[in-house]
Short mmCIF file of C-alpha atoms and ligand atoms in Angstrom, two decimals:
data_model
loop_
_atom_site.label_atom_id
_atom_site.label_comp_id
_atom_site.label_asym_id
_atom_site.label_seq_id
_atom_site.Cartn_x
_atom_site.Cartn_y
_atom_site.Cartn_z
CA MET A 78 1.51 -28.09 -10.35
CA SER A 79 5.27 -28.58 -10.09
CA ILE A 80 7.48 -25.59 -9.46
CA GLN A 81 9.41 -24.94 -12.63
CA THR A 82 10.37 -22.45 -15.30
CA VAL A 83 8.92 -23.44 -18.66
CA ASN A 84 9.63 -21.02 -21.53
CA PRO A 85 6.20 -20.46 -23.15
CA ASN A 86 7.88 -19.34 -26.38
CA THR A 87 9.09 -22.92 -26.86
CA ASN A 88 7.23 -24.89 -24.15
CA LYS A 89 10.63 -26.31 -23.07
CA ILE A 90 11.39 -26.86 -19.38
CA VAL A 91 14.25 -24.56 -18.35
CA LYS A 92 14.66 -25.26 -14.64
CA SER A 93 12.86 -27.24 -11.91
CA PHE A 94 12.74 -26.58 -8.19
CA ASP A 95 12.01 -28.76 -5.19
CA GLU A 96 9.06 -27.75 -3.04
CA MET A 97 9.95 -26.73 0.49
CA SER A 98 9.11 -29.27 3.17
CA ASP A 99 6.63 -28.49 5.96
CA SER A 100 9.49 -28.18 8.45
CA THR A 101 11.32 -25.66 6.24
CA VAL A 102 8.12 -23.61 5.93
CA ASP A 103 7.68 -23.79 9.69
CA THR A 104 11.22 -22.53 10.28
CA LEU A 105 10.77 -19.67 7.82
CA VAL A 106 7.47 -18.55 9.35
CA ALA A 107 9.16 -18.62 12.78
CA LYS A 108 11.90 -16.35 11.40
CA ALA A 109 9.27 -13.99 9.98
CA GLU A 110 7.59 -13.83 13.38
CA LYS A 111 10.92 -13.18 15.10
CA ALA A 112 11.72 -10.42 12.60
CA TYR A 113 8.34 -8.81 13.33
CA ALA A 114 9.20 -8.48 17.02
CA SER A 115 11.96 -6.00 16.18
CA TRP A 116 10.73 -4.60 12.83
CA ARG A 117 7.54 -3.27 14.45
CA ASN A 118 9.65 -1.05 16.71
CA ILE A 119 11.81 0.42 13.96
CA SER A 120 11.06 3.97 12.77
CA TYR A 121 9.40 4.69 9.44
CA THR A 122 12.63 6.37 8.35
CA GLU A 123 14.66 3.22 8.96
CA ARG A 124 12.06 1.02 7.28
CA GLY A 125 11.97 3.43 4.36
CA LYS A 126 15.76 3.22 3.94
CA VAL A 127 15.61 -0.54 3.40
CA MET A 128 12.72 -0.18 0.96
CA HIS A 129 14.35 2.63 -1.04
CA ASN A 130 17.43 0.39 -1.31
CA VAL A 131 15.27 -2.41 -2.71
CA ALA A 132 13.76 -0.04 -5.28
CA LEU A 133 17.18 1.29 -6.26
CA LEU A 134 18.60 -2.19 -6.74
CA MET A 135 15.53 -3.23 -8.73
CA ARG A 136 16.05 -0.31 -11.11
CA LYS A 137 19.78 -1.14 -11.42
CA LYS A 138 18.98 -4.72 -12.36
CA LYS A 139 16.07 -3.82 -14.63
CA GLU A 140 17.38 -5.59 -17.74
CA SER A 141 18.21 -8.92 -16.10
CA LEU A 142 15.03 -8.99 -13.98
CA ALA A 143 12.88 -8.18 -17.01
CA LYS A 144 14.48 -11.06 -18.91
CA LEU A 145 13.45 -13.43 -16.12
CA ILE A 146 9.83 -12.26 -16.41
CA THR A 147 9.84 -12.75 -20.18
CA LEU A 148 11.50 -16.14 -19.91
CA GLU A 149 9.08 -17.47 -17.31
CA MET A 150 5.72 -16.10 -18.46
CA GLY A 151 6.18 -14.67 -21.96
CA LYS A 152 5.58 -10.93 -21.40
CA LEU A 153 7.05 -8.71 -24.14
CA ILE A 154 10.50 -7.63 -22.98
CA SER A 155 9.72 -3.89 -23.17
CA GLN A 156 6.61 -4.41 -21.04
CA ALA A 157 8.64 -6.50 -18.58
CA GLU A 158 11.09 -3.60 -18.21
CA GLY A 159 8.13 -1.29 -17.65
CA GLU A 160 6.88 -3.61 -14.92
CA ILE A 161 10.21 -3.42 -13.08
CA VAL A 162 10.14 0.40 -13.13
CA LEU A 163 6.50 0.48 -11.98
CA SER A 164 7.28 -1.95 -9.15
CA ALA A 165 10.22 0.18 -7.98
CA ASP A 166 7.95 3.25 -8.10
CA ILE A 167 5.42 1.51 -5.85
CA ILE A 168 8.10 0.54 -3.35
CA ASP A 169 9.44 4.13 -3.27
CA TYR A 170 5.92 5.53 -2.97
CA TYR A 171 5.14 3.60 0.22
CA ALA A 172 8.64 4.13 1.62
CA THR A 173 8.14 7.89 1.21
CA ASN A 174 4.49 8.24 2.22
CA ALA A 175 3.78 5.54 4.84
CA GLU A 176 4.49 7.77 7.84
CA LYS A 177 2.06 10.40 6.54
CA PHE A 178 -0.62 7.79 5.70
CA LEU A 179 -0.30 6.13 9.10
CA ALA A 180 -0.04 9.24 11.27
CA ASP A 181 -2.17 9.29 14.42
CA ILE A 182 -5.71 10.56 13.89
CA GLU A 183 -6.84 12.95 16.64
CA LEU A 184 -10.48 12.41 17.64
CA ASN A 185 -12.83 14.90 19.29
CA PRO A 186 -14.99 12.72 21.55
CA GLU A 187 -17.74 14.16 23.68
CA PHE A 188 -15.82 13.13 26.80
CA GLY A 189 -12.07 12.99 27.33
CA LYS A 190 -9.34 12.89 24.71
CA ALA A 191 -8.64 10.15 22.18
CA PHE A 192 -6.73 9.31 19.04
CA ILE A 193 -6.28 6.41 16.59
CA ARG A 194 -2.86 4.82 16.34
CA HIS A 195 -2.06 2.63 13.33
CA SER A 196 -0.31 -0.48 14.62
CA PRO A 197 1.05 -3.43 12.67
CA LEU A 198 -0.54 -6.88 12.91
CA GLY A 199 2.36 -9.31 12.57
CA VAL A 200 3.24 -11.75 9.81
CA VAL A 201 0.97 -11.39 6.77
CA PHE A 202 0.71 -13.94 3.98
CA GLY A 203 0.52 -13.02 0.28
CA VAL A 204 -0.41 -15.47 -2.50
CA GLU A 205 0.57 -13.99 -5.85
CA PRO A 206 -0.09 -14.70 -9.55
CA TRP A 207 2.33 -15.08 -12.43
CA ASN A 208 0.94 -12.42 -14.78
CA PHE A 209 2.75 -9.48 -13.16
CA PRO A 210 5.37 -11.30 -11.08
CA PHE A 211 7.07 -8.17 -9.66
CA TYR A 212 4.25 -5.61 -9.68
CA GLN A 213 1.80 -7.81 -7.77
CA VAL A 214 4.36 -8.54 -5.07
CA ALA A 215 5.29 -4.84 -4.81
CA ARG A 216 1.60 -3.94 -4.34
CA PHE A 217 1.25 -6.31 -1.40
CA ALA A 218 4.68 -6.31 0.24
CA SER A 219 5.59 -2.59 0.19
CA PRO A 220 2.69 -1.17 2.24
CA ASN A 221 2.83 -4.07 4.68
CA ILE A 222 6.53 -3.80 5.33
CA MET A 223 6.18 -0.05 5.86
CA ILE A 224 3.34 -0.64 8.35
CA GLY A 225 5.73 -2.77 10.41
CA ASN A 226 4.37 -6.16 9.39
CA THR A 227 6.63 -8.84 7.96
CA VAL A 228 5.58 -10.79 4.86
CA VAL A 229 5.70 -14.36 3.65
CA ILE A 230 4.94 -14.83 -0.04
CA LYS A 231 3.77 -17.87 -1.94
CA HIS A 232 4.35 -16.93 -5.56
CA ALA A 233 2.87 -18.73 -8.56
CA SER A 234 4.58 -22.04 -9.30
CA MET A 235 5.52 -21.01 -12.83
CA VAL A 236 7.63 -17.98 -11.86
CA PRO A 237 10.04 -19.45 -9.28
CA GLN A 238 13.06 -17.55 -10.59
CA CYS A 239 11.21 -14.23 -10.32
CA ALA A 240 10.11 -15.19 -6.80
CA ILE A 241 13.68 -15.98 -5.74
CA ALA A 242 15.03 -12.84 -7.44
CA ILE A 243 12.68 -10.62 -5.40
CA GLU A 244 13.78 -12.24 -2.13
CA ASP A 245 17.41 -11.76 -3.20
CA LEU A 246 16.77 -8.04 -3.77
CA PHE A 247 15.67 -7.74 -0.14
CA LYS A 248 18.69 -9.68 1.10
CA GLU A 249 21.10 -7.56 -0.96
CA SER A 250 19.40 -4.37 0.25
CA GLY A 251 20.15 -5.03 3.91
CA ALA A 252 16.70 -6.26 4.95
CA PRO A 253 16.79 -8.21 8.23
CA GLU A 254 16.30 -11.95 7.95
CA GLY A 255 12.58 -12.79 8.02
CA LEU A 256 11.35 -9.41 6.78
CA TYR A 257 10.52 -10.78 3.32
CA THR A 258 10.28 -14.53 2.86
CA ASN A 259 9.64 -16.53 -0.28
CA LEU A 260 7.90 -19.90 0.22
CA LEU A 261 8.42 -22.36 -2.62
CA ILE A 262 5.20 -24.33 -2.11
CA SER A 263 2.30 -25.33 -4.32
CA GLY A 264 -1.10 -23.64 -4.32
CA LYS A 265 -2.63 -26.68 -2.62
CA ARG A 266 -0.52 -26.06 0.49
CA ALA A 267 -1.21 -22.32 0.62
CA SER A 268 -4.62 -22.55 2.27
CA ALA A 269 -3.33 -24.82 5.04
CA LEU A 270 -0.84 -22.16 6.08
CA VAL A 271 -3.69 -19.70 6.75
CA SER A 272 -4.63 -21.60 9.93
CA ASP A 273 -1.11 -21.11 11.35
CA VAL A 274 -1.60 -18.88 14.42
CA ARG A 275 1.49 -16.86 13.51
CA ILE A 276 -0.17 -15.64 10.27
CA LYS A 277 -2.32 -12.57 11.01
CA GLY A 278 -3.82 -11.77 7.60
CA VAL A 279 -3.94 -13.10 4.05
CA SER A 280 -4.14 -11.57 0.59
CA LEU A 281 -4.56 -13.44 -2.68
CA THR A 282 -4.40 -12.22 -6.24
CA GLY A 283 -5.53 -14.85 -8.69
CA SER A 284 -8.51 -16.90 -9.78
CA GLU A 285 -11.94 -17.12 -8.15
CA ALA A 286 -11.38 -20.74 -7.15
CA ALA A 287 -8.12 -20.04 -5.36
CA GLY A 288 -9.57 -16.90 -3.78
CA ALA A 289 -12.65 -18.68 -2.47
CA SER A 290 -10.54 -21.49 -1.02
CA LEU A 291 -8.12 -19.14 0.75
CA ALA A 292 -10.85 -16.80 1.99
CA ALA A 293 -12.87 -19.73 3.36
CA GLU A 294 -9.85 -20.80 5.37
CA ALA A 295 -9.30 -17.23 6.52
CA GLY A 296 -12.96 -17.02 7.59
CA ARG A 297 -12.72 -20.28 9.51
CA ASN A 298 -9.72 -18.89 11.33
CA LEU A 299 -11.21 -15.40 11.81
CA LYS A 300 -8.51 -13.66 9.83
CA LYS A 301 -8.80 -10.63 7.60
CA SER A 302 -8.44 -11.33 3.86
CA VAL A 303 -8.08 -9.26 0.72
CA LEU A 304 -8.94 -10.76 -2.68
CA GLU A 305 -7.91 -9.40 -6.08
CA LEU A 306 -9.53 -11.75 -8.58
CA GLY A 307 -10.46 -11.92 -12.24
CA GLY A 308 -12.46 -9.61 -14.47
CA ASN A 309 -14.49 -9.42 -17.67
CA ASP A 310 -14.12 -5.71 -18.23
CA PRO A 311 -16.43 -3.85 -20.61
CA PHE A 312 -15.04 -1.35 -23.13
CA ILE A 313 -17.96 0.86 -24.19
CA ILE A 314 -17.74 2.93 -27.38
CA LEU A 315 -20.45 5.63 -27.64
CA GLU A 316 -21.43 7.27 -30.93
CA ASP A 317 -19.59 10.52 -30.07
CA ALA A 318 -16.24 8.76 -29.42
CA ASP A 319 -13.10 9.41 -31.47
CA ILE A 320 -13.25 6.06 -33.25
CA ASP A 321 -9.63 5.89 -34.41
CA LYS A 322 -8.36 6.59 -30.89
CA ALA A 323 -10.88 4.14 -29.43
CA VAL A 324 -9.63 1.45 -31.81
CA GLU A 325 -5.99 2.12 -30.91
CA TRP A 326 -6.79 1.83 -27.19
CA ALA A 327 -9.00 -1.20 -27.77
CA VAL A 328 -6.04 -3.08 -29.23
CA VAL A 329 -3.80 -2.06 -26.33
CA GLY A 330 -6.54 -2.87 -23.82
CA ARG A 331 -6.99 -6.37 -25.20
CA VAL A 332 -3.43 -7.47 -25.99
CA ASN A 333 -1.33 -5.69 -23.38
CA ASN A 334 0.52 -8.40 -21.41
CA ASN A 335 -0.48 -10.80 -24.24
CA GLY A 336 -4.07 -10.41 -23.10
CA GLU A 337 -3.34 -11.91 -19.68
CA CYS A 338 -4.35 -9.01 -17.55
CA CYS A 339 -7.08 -8.98 -14.89
CA VAL A 340 -8.13 -5.49 -16.03
CA ALA A 341 -7.74 -6.16 -19.74
CA SER A 342 -10.60 -4.87 -21.90
CA LYS A 343 -12.45 -8.08 -22.65
CA ARG A 344 -15.96 -7.16 -23.83
CA PHE A 345 -16.13 -4.52 -26.57
CA ILE A 346 -19.58 -2.95 -26.54
CA ALA A 347 -20.30 -0.53 -29.41
CA VAL A 348 -23.52 1.41 -29.94
CA GLU A 349 -25.25 0.71 -33.25
CA ALA A 350 -24.35 4.01 -34.93
CA ILE A 351 -20.59 3.31 -34.94
CA ALA A 352 -20.46 -0.48 -34.44
CA ASP A 353 -19.56 -1.43 -38.03
CA VAL A 354 -16.83 1.13 -38.48
CA PHE A 355 -15.31 0.30 -35.07
CA LEU A 356 -15.36 -3.44 -35.74
CA GLU A 357 -13.78 -3.11 -39.19
CA LYS A 358 -10.90 -0.96 -37.90
CA PHE A 359 -10.44 -3.09 -34.76
CA LYS A 360 -10.22 -6.26 -36.87
CA ASP A 361 -7.76 -4.62 -39.24
CA LYS A 362 -5.40 -3.56 -36.44
CA LEU A 363 -5.60 -6.83 -34.50
CA SER A 364 -4.94 -8.86 -37.66
CA LYS A 365 -1.73 -6.90 -38.36
CA LEU A 366 -0.10 -7.53 -34.97
CA LYS A 367 3.35 -9.06 -35.26
CA VAL A 368 3.19 -12.27 -33.24
CA GLY A 369 6.40 -13.94 -32.09
CA ASP A 370 9.27 -14.26 -29.61
CA PRO A 371 8.63 -11.94 -26.63
CA MET A 372 12.39 -11.29 -26.30
CA ASP A 373 12.37 -9.74 -29.79
CA ARG A 374 11.69 -6.00 -29.41
CA THR A 375 9.74 -5.84 -32.67
CA THR A 376 7.17 -8.41 -31.48
CA GLU A 377 3.73 -6.99 -30.64
CA LEU A 378 2.02 -10.12 -29.32
CA GLY A 379 3.85 -12.92 -27.53
CA PRO A 380 2.79 -16.39 -26.38
CA LEU A 381 0.42 -17.03 -23.52
CA SER A 382 2.05 -17.80 -20.20
CA SER A 383 1.83 -21.56 -20.56
CA GLU A 384 0.58 -24.35 -22.79
CA GLU A 385 -2.30 -24.88 -20.29
CA ALA A 386 -3.36 -21.25 -20.73
CA ALA A 387 -3.36 -21.59 -24.52
CA VAL A 388 -5.32 -24.86 -24.38
CA LEU A 389 -7.86 -23.25 -22.04
CA ILE A 390 -8.55 -20.19 -24.18
CA ALA A 391 -8.73 -22.23 -27.40
CA ASP A 392 -11.30 -24.42 -25.65
CA GLN A 393 -13.31 -21.39 -24.49
CA VAL A 394 -13.37 -20.14 -28.11
CA LYS A 395 -14.42 -23.56 -29.40
CA ARG A 396 -17.18 -23.94 -26.82
CA SER A 397 -18.49 -20.47 -27.73
CA ILE A 398 -18.48 -21.29 -31.46
CA ASP A 399 -20.21 -24.63 -30.80
CA ALA A 400 -22.90 -22.67 -28.95
CA GLY A 401 -23.47 -20.29 -31.89
CA ALA A 402 -20.82 -17.55 -31.67
CA LYS A 403 -19.33 -16.24 -34.94
CA VAL A 404 -15.62 -15.78 -35.59
CA ILE A 405 -14.72 -12.45 -37.19
CA LEU A 406 -10.96 -12.96 -36.86
CA GLY A 407 -8.64 -15.82 -35.87
CA GLY A 408 -10.15 -18.47 -33.62
CA ASN A 409 -7.31 -21.01 -33.54
CA ARG A 410 -3.96 -21.82 -32.01
CA LEU A 411 -1.04 -20.62 -34.14
CA LYS A 412 0.75 -23.37 -36.03
CA ARG A 413 4.16 -22.93 -34.42
CA PRO A 414 5.84 -24.22 -31.25
CA GLY A 415 4.99 -22.43 -28.02
CA ALA A 416 1.82 -21.35 -26.25
CA PHE A 417 0.47 -19.14 -29.05
CA MET A 418 -3.11 -18.15 -29.83
CA GLU A 419 -4.24 -16.15 -32.83
CA PRO A 420 -5.66 -12.66 -32.20
CA THR A 421 -9.38 -13.41 -32.27
CA ILE A 422 -12.69 -11.56 -32.38
CA LEU A 423 -15.98 -13.29 -31.54
CA THR A 424 -19.48 -11.88 -32.13
CA ASP A 425 -23.08 -13.05 -31.73
CA LEU A 426 -22.43 -13.91 -28.12
CA THR A 427 -25.32 -14.68 -25.81
CA PRO A 428 -25.66 -15.47 -22.09
CA GLY A 429 -24.46 -18.95 -21.22
CA MET A 430 -21.68 -19.02 -23.80
CA ALA A 431 -18.14 -19.38 -22.46
CA ALA A 432 -17.05 -16.08 -24.01
CA TYR A 433 -20.04 -14.31 -22.48
CA ASN A 434 -19.69 -15.59 -18.92
CA GLU A 435 -16.06 -16.53 -18.39
CA GLU A 436 -12.90 -14.48 -18.21
CA LEU A 437 -10.87 -14.80 -21.46
CA PHE A 438 -7.21 -14.58 -20.52
CA GLY A 439 -5.52 -14.02 -23.88
CA PRO A 440 -5.88 -12.14 -27.19
CA VAL A 441 -9.55 -12.97 -27.72
CA ALA A 442 -12.02 -10.06 -27.91
CA SER A 443 -15.77 -10.42 -27.44
CA PHE A 444 -17.64 -7.91 -29.59
CA TYR A 445 -21.20 -6.72 -28.89
CA ARG A 446 -23.43 -4.35 -30.85
CA VAL A 447 -26.11 -2.56 -28.78
CA LYS A 448 -28.92 -0.07 -29.46
CA ASP A 449 -27.81 2.80 -27.25
CA GLU A 450 -25.99 3.99 -24.15
CA GLN A 451 -28.44 2.41 -21.69
CA ALA A 452 -28.20 -0.95 -23.45
CA ALA A 453 -24.40 -0.68 -23.25
CA ILE A 454 -24.56 -0.07 -19.50
CA ASP A 455 -27.00 -2.93 -18.99
CA LEU A 456 -24.76 -5.32 -20.91
CA ALA A 457 -21.65 -4.07 -19.09
CA ASN A 458 -23.33 -4.87 -15.77
CA ASP A 459 -24.53 -8.30 -16.90
CA SER A 460 -21.41 -9.97 -15.54
CA ALA A 461 -20.50 -11.81 -12.38
CA PHE A 462 -17.27 -9.81 -12.31
CA GLY A 463 -16.79 -6.15 -11.39
CA LEU A 464 -13.13 -5.25 -11.68
CA GLY A 465 -12.62 -2.42 -14.22
CA GLY A 466 -14.15 -1.04 -17.39
CA SER A 467 -13.95 1.88 -19.77
CA VAL A 468 -16.12 4.25 -21.71
CA PHE A 469 -15.12 6.18 -24.82
CA THR A 470 -16.93 9.46 -25.51
CA SER A 471 -15.97 13.01 -26.48
CA ASP A 472 -18.25 14.32 -23.69
CA ILE A 473 -16.47 13.86 -20.36
CA GLU A 474 -19.58 14.73 -18.32
CA ARG A 475 -21.46 11.99 -20.19
CA GLY A 476 -18.54 9.65 -19.55
CA LYS A 477 -18.75 10.36 -15.81
CA LEU A 478 -22.48 9.59 -15.76
CA VAL A 479 -21.89 6.28 -17.53
CA ALA A 480 -18.93 5.48 -15.24
CA ASP A 481 -21.18 6.05 -12.25
CA LYS A 482 -23.62 3.41 -13.49
CA ILE A 483 -21.06 0.66 -14.14
CA ASP A 484 -20.83 -1.85 -11.27
CA SER A 485 -17.08 -2.21 -10.93
CA GLY A 486 -14.18 -1.12 -8.78
CA MET A 487 -12.53 1.08 -11.44
CA VAL A 488 -13.76 2.87 -14.57
CA PHE A 489 -11.51 4.62 -17.06
CA ILE A 490 -12.83 7.36 -19.36
CA ASN A 491 -11.15 7.36 -22.78
CA HIS A 492 -8.52 4.84 -21.70
CA PRO A 493 -8.59 1.04 -21.50
CA THR A 494 -7.07 0.74 -18.03
CA TRP A 495 -4.39 2.28 -15.89
CA THR A 496 -2.42 1.63 -12.74
CA GLN A 497 0.05 3.67 -10.74
CA ALA A 498 1.22 3.76 -7.13
CA ASP A 499 -1.13 6.54 -6.00
CA LEU A 500 -4.37 5.19 -7.53
CA PRO A 501 -6.38 2.49 -5.72
CA PHE A 502 -6.84 -0.88 -7.43
CA GLY A 503 -9.49 -3.51 -6.75
CA GLY A 504 -12.92 -4.84 -7.61
CA THR A 505 -16.45 -5.65 -6.53
CA LYS A 506 -18.73 -8.68 -7.10
CA ARG A 507 -16.73 -11.82 -7.97
CA SER A 508 -13.64 -9.75 -8.68
CA GLY A 509 -12.90 -9.65 -4.98
CA TYR A 510 -12.77 -7.14 -2.14
CA GLY A 511 -10.32 -4.77 -0.54
CA ARG A 512 -7.94 -2.41 -2.29
CA GLU A 513 -4.26 -2.32 -3.11
CA LEU A 514 -2.14 0.72 -3.99
CA SER A 515 -2.64 4.37 -2.93
CA GLU A 516 -3.34 5.35 0.67
CA LEU A 517 -6.24 2.85 0.73
CA GLY A 518 -3.85 -0.06 0.17
CA ILE A 519 -1.88 0.61 3.34
CA HIS A 520 -4.97 0.42 5.55
CA GLU A 521 -5.86 -3.22 4.85
CA PHE A 522 -3.59 -5.03 7.32
CA VAL A 523 -3.29 -2.50 10.10
CA ASN A 524 -4.80 -2.30 13.57
CA LYS A 525 -6.61 1.02 13.88
CA LYS A 526 -6.18 1.17 17.61
CA LEU A 527 -8.17 3.57 19.77
CA ILE A 528 -6.20 5.17 22.59
CA ARG A 529 -8.30 7.20 25.05
CA ILE A 530 -6.90 9.45 27.75
CA SER A 531 -9.02 10.18 30.81
CA GLU A 532 -8.59 12.15 33.97
CA LEU A 533 -8.50 9.77 36.91
CA ASN A 534 -11.56 11.37 38.46
CA ASP A 535 -13.68 11.40 35.29
CA PRO A 536 -17.18 9.94 35.91
CA PHE A 537 -18.00 6.49 34.45
P1 LIG B 92 -4.46 -18.93 -9.74
O1 LIG B 92 -4.38 -20.24 -10.38
O2 LIG B 92 -5.55 -18.67 -8.79
O3 LIG B 92 -3.06 -18.69 -9.03
C1 LIG B 92 -2.80 -17.53 -8.26
C2 LIG B 92 -2.02 -17.94 -7.05
O4 LIG B 92 -2.86 -18.73 -6.20
C3 LIG B 92 -0.81 -18.81 -7.37
O5 LIG B 92 0.23 -18.49 -6.50
C4 LIG B 92 -1.34 -20.21 -7.12
O6 LIG B 92 -0.35 -21.15 -6.83
C5 LIG B 92 -2.22 -19.97 -5.92
N1 LIG B 92 -3.25 -20.99 -5.73
C6 LIG B 92 -3.80 -21.83 -6.65
N2 LIG B 92 -4.74 -22.60 -6.08
C7 LIG B 92 -4.81 -22.23 -4.77
C8 LIG B 92 -5.60 -22.64 -3.68
N3 LIG B 92 -6.53 -23.59 -3.79
N4 LIG B 92 -5.41 -22.04 -2.47
C9 LIG B 92 -4.49 -21.06 -2.34
N5 LIG B 92 -3.70 -20.65 -3.34
C10 LIG B 92 -3.87 -21.21 -4.55
O7 LIG B 92 -4.56 -17.74 -10.79
P2 LIG B 92 -3.68 -17.57 -12.08
O8 LIG B 92 -4.33 -18.30 -13.16
O9 LIG B 92 -2.26 -17.85 -11.79
O10 LIG B 92 -3.80 -15.99 -12.26
C11 LIG B 92 -4.66 -15.42 -13.15
C12 LIG B 92 -5.88 -14.89 -12.42
O11 LIG B 92 -5.50 -13.84 -11.54
C13 LIG B 92 -6.86 -14.29 -13.39
O12 LIG B 92 -8.17 -14.61 -13.05
C14 LIG B 92 -6.62 -12.79 -13.21
O13 LIG B 92 -7.70 -12.00 -13.62
C15 LIG B 92 -6.32 -12.71 -11.76
N6 LIG B 92 -5.60 -11.47 -11.43
C16 LIG B 92 -6.26 -10.51 -10.70
C17 LIG B 92 -5.62 -9.32 -10.40
C18 LIG B 92 -6.33 -8.24 -9.62
O14 LIG B 92 -5.67 -7.34 -9.13
N7 LIG B 92 -7.64 -8.29 -9.47
C19 LIG B 92 -4.31 -9.11 -10.82
C20 LIG B 92 -3.67 -10.12 -11.56
C21 LIG B 92 -4.34 -11.30 -11.83
P3 LIG B 92 0.18 -22.19 -7.96
O15 LIG B 92 0.80 -21.37 -9.02
O16 LIG B 92 1.14 -23.01 -7.21
O17 LIG B 92 -1.03 -22.94 -8.43
#
């Protein structure tokens, strides 16, 4: 894939970038390693100052940065502005709390005295996706920089201007050279960099294929990896749910970020008693969404991120229909320029169909009718993925019992999904491993070093 900005609202190329050569990458990694040598010795307070400056500048430039997101990947402009604020919040959160999270842990061993010191590892490598171009980077870079690591980032090839803008924020905020480095390289070259001895850990957010390739390389080189991959999240509606509220959240859960969200609600599973009424209202609301230019503040559903993404989801819908699925709403590309797909609902889905097994990244909802709560849980768990999921019920205790039985990294009761700085984020099964955000997120790329103190004459 070439590195360029293509406006998905028009599919016109806006700007192209040259890939960095191997020697440029080598020089930049050397600078990151050099920066680590001093950054690791700087106090949390000093590190925090740089990071708070980055967050402040990000907030100041909210409008222009949000426009870049919308231009490059089609997110609705109001949601892009929300992403900038959320990203700044994450940066501030780690800048404020890292020292507390990484404080020494006193141990009480049977013999002698000991404690755990949290030490940085060195240069860590992040491979990031286009769907949340600022938020994903903030999740990875902020905790690592506060640990004392330095970061090199390979961002998705279709958001180069966002990638450059983030690096510029660090430069303008007084970050030392090499603390945060953007590598303009293609995905194909990302895995090769993992074997570089100067890289001490790798994290990838993206597809299963890219994750498996990067993690295999990390394994070969005995390096720690974190993977945040795709999902096929269930959205369970029980008979005691507030149906109107469930429908409202179902629409948000499916079309937020134009449906291109790892934790989007993708499989709508309604128990028999309320299935018809839910489906009718869900269809009505989805069909009334105003589709159009994501820069227009009245638009409710924008284009997909790229023509390739629109072609892929239209093909997944077609393959499902060919295999026997029924279309309740939509089902086609919109007849207008740009990477647009109609809001769509599919039913009569069975194992083996594309819409049953694969992640649908766009405004296409899979609808399932099941006998009861247990059947809903069984269907929810019949997925290779295990990222998020939700359950709608008026009985919170019942919701907690259902949540406990869903095999995923996150379950939301009476909400489609949620993320904030102080809540952990991550999945199980083929959705990856490791966690980002919260205190858990800062413990991924850190050396939990044991330091033991003995008296010289202690017995061995
Ligand atoms: P992708 O194709 O895997 O791309 C993600 C990143 O990986 C990009 O920077 C890409 O670079 C790079 N890449 C591609 N092939 C690679 C390879 N063989 N080795 C190393 N790096 C490689 O994924 P996407 O389609 O952009 O992103 C959407 C996916 O991300 C969805 O599945 C979504 O669910 C998932 N996601 C997960 C989370 C989470 O937290 N779990 C969050 C957001 C998104 P190029 O752009 O240069 O190809």
